[in-house]
GROMACS .gro file of C-alpha atoms in nm:
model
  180
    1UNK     CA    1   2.260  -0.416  -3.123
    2UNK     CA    2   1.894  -0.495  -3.125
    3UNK     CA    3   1.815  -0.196  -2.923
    4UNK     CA    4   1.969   0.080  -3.097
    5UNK     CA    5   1.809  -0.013  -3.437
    6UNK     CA    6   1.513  -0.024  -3.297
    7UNK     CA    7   1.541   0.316  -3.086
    8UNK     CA    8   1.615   0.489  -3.378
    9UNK     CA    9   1.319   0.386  -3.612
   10UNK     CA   10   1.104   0.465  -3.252
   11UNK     CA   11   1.266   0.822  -3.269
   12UNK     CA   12   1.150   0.861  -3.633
   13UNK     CA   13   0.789   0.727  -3.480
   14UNK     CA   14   0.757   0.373  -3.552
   15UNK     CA   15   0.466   0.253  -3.293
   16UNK     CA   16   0.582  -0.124  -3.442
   17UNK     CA   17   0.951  -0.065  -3.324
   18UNK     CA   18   0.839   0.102  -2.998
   19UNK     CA   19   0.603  -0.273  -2.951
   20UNK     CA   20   0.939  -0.486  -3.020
   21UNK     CA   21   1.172  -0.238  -2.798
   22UNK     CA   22   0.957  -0.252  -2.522
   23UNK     CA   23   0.891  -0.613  -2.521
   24UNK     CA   24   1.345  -0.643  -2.529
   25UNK     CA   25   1.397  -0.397  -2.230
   26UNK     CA   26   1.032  -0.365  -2.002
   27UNK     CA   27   1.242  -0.687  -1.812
   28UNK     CA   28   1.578  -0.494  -1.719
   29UNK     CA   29   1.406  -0.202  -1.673
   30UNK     CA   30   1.180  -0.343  -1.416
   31UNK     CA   31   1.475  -0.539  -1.254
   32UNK     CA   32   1.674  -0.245  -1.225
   33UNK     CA   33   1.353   0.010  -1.110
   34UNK     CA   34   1.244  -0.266  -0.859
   35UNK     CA   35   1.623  -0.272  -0.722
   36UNK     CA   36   1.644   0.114  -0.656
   37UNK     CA   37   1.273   0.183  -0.538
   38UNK     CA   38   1.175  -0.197  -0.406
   39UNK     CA   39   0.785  -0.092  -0.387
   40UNK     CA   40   0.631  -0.401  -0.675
   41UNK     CA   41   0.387  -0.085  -0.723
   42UNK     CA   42   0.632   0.194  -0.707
   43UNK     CA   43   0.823   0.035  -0.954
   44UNK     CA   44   0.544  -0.032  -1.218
   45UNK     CA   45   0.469   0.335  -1.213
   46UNK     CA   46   0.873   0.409  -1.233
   47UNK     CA   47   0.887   0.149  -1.561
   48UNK     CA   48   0.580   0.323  -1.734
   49UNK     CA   49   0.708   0.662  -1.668
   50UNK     CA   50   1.013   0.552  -1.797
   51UNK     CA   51   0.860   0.380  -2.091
   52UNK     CA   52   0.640   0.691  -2.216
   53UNK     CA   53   0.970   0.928  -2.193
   54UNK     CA   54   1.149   0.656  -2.360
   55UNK     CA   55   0.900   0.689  -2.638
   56UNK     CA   56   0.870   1.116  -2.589
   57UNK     CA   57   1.239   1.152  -2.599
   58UNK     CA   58   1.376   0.888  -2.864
   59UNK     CA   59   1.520   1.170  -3.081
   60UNK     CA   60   1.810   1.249  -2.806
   61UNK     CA   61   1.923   0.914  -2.848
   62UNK     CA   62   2.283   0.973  -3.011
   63UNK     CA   63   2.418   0.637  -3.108
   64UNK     CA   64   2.776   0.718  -3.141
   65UNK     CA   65   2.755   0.857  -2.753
   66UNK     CA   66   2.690   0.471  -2.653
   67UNK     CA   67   2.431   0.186  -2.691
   68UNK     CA   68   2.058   0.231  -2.657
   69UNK     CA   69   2.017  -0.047  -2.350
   70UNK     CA   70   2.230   0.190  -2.142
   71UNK     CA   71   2.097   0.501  -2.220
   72UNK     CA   72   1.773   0.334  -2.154
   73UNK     CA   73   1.914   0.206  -1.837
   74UNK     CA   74   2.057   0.518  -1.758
   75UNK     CA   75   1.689   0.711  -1.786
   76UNK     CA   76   1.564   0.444  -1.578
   77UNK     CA   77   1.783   0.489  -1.272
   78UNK     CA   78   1.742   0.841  -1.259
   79UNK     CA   79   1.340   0.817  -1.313
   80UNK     CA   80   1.389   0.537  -1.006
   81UNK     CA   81   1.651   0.765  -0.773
   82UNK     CA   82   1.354   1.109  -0.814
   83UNK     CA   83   1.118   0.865  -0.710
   84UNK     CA   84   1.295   0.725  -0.356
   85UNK     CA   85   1.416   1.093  -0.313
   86UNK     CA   86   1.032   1.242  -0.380
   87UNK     CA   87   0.916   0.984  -0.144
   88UNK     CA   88   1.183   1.051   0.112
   89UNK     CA   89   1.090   1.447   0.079
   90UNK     CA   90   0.752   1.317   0.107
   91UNK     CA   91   0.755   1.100   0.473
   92UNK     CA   92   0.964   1.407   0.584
   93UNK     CA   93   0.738   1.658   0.521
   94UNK     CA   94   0.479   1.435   0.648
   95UNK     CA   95   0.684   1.406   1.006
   96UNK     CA   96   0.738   1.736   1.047
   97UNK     CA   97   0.375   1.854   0.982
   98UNK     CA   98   0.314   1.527   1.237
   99UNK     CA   99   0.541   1.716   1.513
  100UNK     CA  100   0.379   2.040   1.467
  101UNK     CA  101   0.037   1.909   1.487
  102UNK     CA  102   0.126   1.710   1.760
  103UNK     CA  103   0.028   1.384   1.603
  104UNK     CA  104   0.256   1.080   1.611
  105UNK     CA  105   0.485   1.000   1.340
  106UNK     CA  106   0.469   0.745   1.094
  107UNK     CA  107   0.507   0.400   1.249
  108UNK     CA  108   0.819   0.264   1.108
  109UNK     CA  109   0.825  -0.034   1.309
  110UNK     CA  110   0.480  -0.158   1.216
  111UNK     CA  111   0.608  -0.069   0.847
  112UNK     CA  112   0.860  -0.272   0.882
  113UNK     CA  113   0.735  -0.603   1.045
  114UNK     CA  114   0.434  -0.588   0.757
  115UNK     CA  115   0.695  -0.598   0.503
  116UNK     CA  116   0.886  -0.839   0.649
  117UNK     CA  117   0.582  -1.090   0.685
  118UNK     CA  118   0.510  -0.995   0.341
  119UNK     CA  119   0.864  -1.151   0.202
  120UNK     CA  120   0.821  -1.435   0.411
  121UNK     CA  121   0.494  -1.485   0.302
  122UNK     CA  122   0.624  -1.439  -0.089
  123UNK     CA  123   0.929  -1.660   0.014
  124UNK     CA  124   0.689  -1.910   0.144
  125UNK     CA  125   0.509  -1.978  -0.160
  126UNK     CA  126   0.800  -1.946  -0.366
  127UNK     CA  127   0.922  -2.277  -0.235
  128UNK     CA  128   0.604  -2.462  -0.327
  129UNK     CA  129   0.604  -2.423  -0.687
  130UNK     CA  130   0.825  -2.665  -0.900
  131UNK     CA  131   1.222  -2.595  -0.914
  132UNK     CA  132   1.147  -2.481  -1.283
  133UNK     CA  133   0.821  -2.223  -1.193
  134UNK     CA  134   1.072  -2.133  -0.933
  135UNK     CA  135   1.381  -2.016  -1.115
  136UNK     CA  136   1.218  -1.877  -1.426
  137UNK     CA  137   0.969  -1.660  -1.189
  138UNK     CA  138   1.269  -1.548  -0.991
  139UNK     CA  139   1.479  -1.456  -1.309
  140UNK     CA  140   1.183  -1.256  -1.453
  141UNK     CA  141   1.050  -1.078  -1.161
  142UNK     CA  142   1.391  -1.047  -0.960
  143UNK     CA  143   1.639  -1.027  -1.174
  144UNK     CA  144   1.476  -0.825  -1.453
  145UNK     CA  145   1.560  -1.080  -1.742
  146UNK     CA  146   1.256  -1.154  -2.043
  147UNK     CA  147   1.118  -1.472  -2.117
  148UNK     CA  148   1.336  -1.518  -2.403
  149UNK     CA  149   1.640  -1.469  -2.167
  150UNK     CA  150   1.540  -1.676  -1.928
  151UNK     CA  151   1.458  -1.954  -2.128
  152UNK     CA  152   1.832  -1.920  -2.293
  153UNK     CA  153   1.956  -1.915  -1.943
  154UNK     CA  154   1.748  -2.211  -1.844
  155UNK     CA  155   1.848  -2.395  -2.186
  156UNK     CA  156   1.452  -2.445  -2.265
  157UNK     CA  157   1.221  -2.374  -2.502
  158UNK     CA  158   1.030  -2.009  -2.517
  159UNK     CA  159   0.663  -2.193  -2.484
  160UNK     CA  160   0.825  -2.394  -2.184
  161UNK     CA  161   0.914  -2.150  -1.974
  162UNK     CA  162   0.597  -1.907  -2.056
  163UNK     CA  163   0.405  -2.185  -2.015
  164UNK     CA  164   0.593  -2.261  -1.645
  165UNK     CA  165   0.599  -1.846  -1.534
  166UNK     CA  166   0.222  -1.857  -1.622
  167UNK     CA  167   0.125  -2.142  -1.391
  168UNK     CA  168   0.411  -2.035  -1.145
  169UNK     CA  169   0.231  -1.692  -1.105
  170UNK     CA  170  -0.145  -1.899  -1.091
  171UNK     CA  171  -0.020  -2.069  -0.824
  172UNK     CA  172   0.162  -1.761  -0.615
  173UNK     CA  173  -0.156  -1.600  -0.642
  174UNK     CA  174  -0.365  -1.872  -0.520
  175UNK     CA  175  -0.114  -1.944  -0.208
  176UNK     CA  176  -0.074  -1.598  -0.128
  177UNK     CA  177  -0.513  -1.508  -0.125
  178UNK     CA  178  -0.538  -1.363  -0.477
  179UNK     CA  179  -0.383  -1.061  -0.334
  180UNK     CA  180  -0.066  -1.145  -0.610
   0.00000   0.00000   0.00000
């Protein structure tokens, strides 16, 4: 596989090999960060944590013990689980120093009808952009998958569909106030 070749000439510290690795696995390891920790900014921090220990620790990769994706997959869910537990710890802490002090806790409700306008918001623009800025902007940034694999799964060329996520994301940003 692509990834293992490439893992091991990043172990032996090829900055070149470390470029084409992370351009073949930032995508899933987003998808799968952004699945366990769900916070867009959470998750970036998650991915480049994950991405600077993937580049730290490429000598423990042991090829005969299984296939660099996983193993990279693998480092990624545990980086993503600290980071909901640490945050968990955190609003914990947080309450219980709030009940001592005799300050209210954390409004969960408010939390949660803010996020909830947020998706709607996101879901609400989604729909506006073309069927094709649609599905390759939800394959990327939901799913996890790279350009290159969505434009195999969407049976179109790599310019096409870069060209289509580009303007997709223009116009998301413009609909949702720049804040995108």
């Amino acid at each position: 596989m692509e990834a293992d070749r490439l893992l091991v000439r990043v172990a032996g510290g090829d900055q070149q090999a470390f470029e084409e690795l992370y351009a073949l696995v930032s995508g899933p390891v987003f998808g799968l960060v952004r699945r366990v920790v769900r916070d867009p900014a959470q998750s970036e921090e998650v991915v480049q944590d994950v991405l600077l220990e993937l580049w730290r620790s490429a000598t423990r990769f042991d090829p005969a013990r299984g296939n660099a994706l996983s193993w990279i997959l693998t480092l990624a869910h545990r980086r993503a689980v600290d980071r909901v537990r640490s945050a968990r710890a955190a609003g914990e802490r947080e309450q219980r120093e709030a009940l001592r002090a005799g300050e209210p806790a954390f409004d969960h409700v408010s939390e949660e009808v803010e996020a909830a306008l947020e998706r709607e918001s996101v879901r609400r623009c989604l729909d506006r952009l073309t069927t094709l800025q649609r599905q390759s902007v939800t394959l990327a940034y939901y799913d996890g998958y790279t350009y290159r694999e969505v434009a195999e799964r969407l049976s179109l060329p790599l310019g096409t569909v870069k060209t289509r996520m580009r303007d997709g994301l223009i116009r998301l940003r413009q609909c949702l106030g720049g804040a995108a």
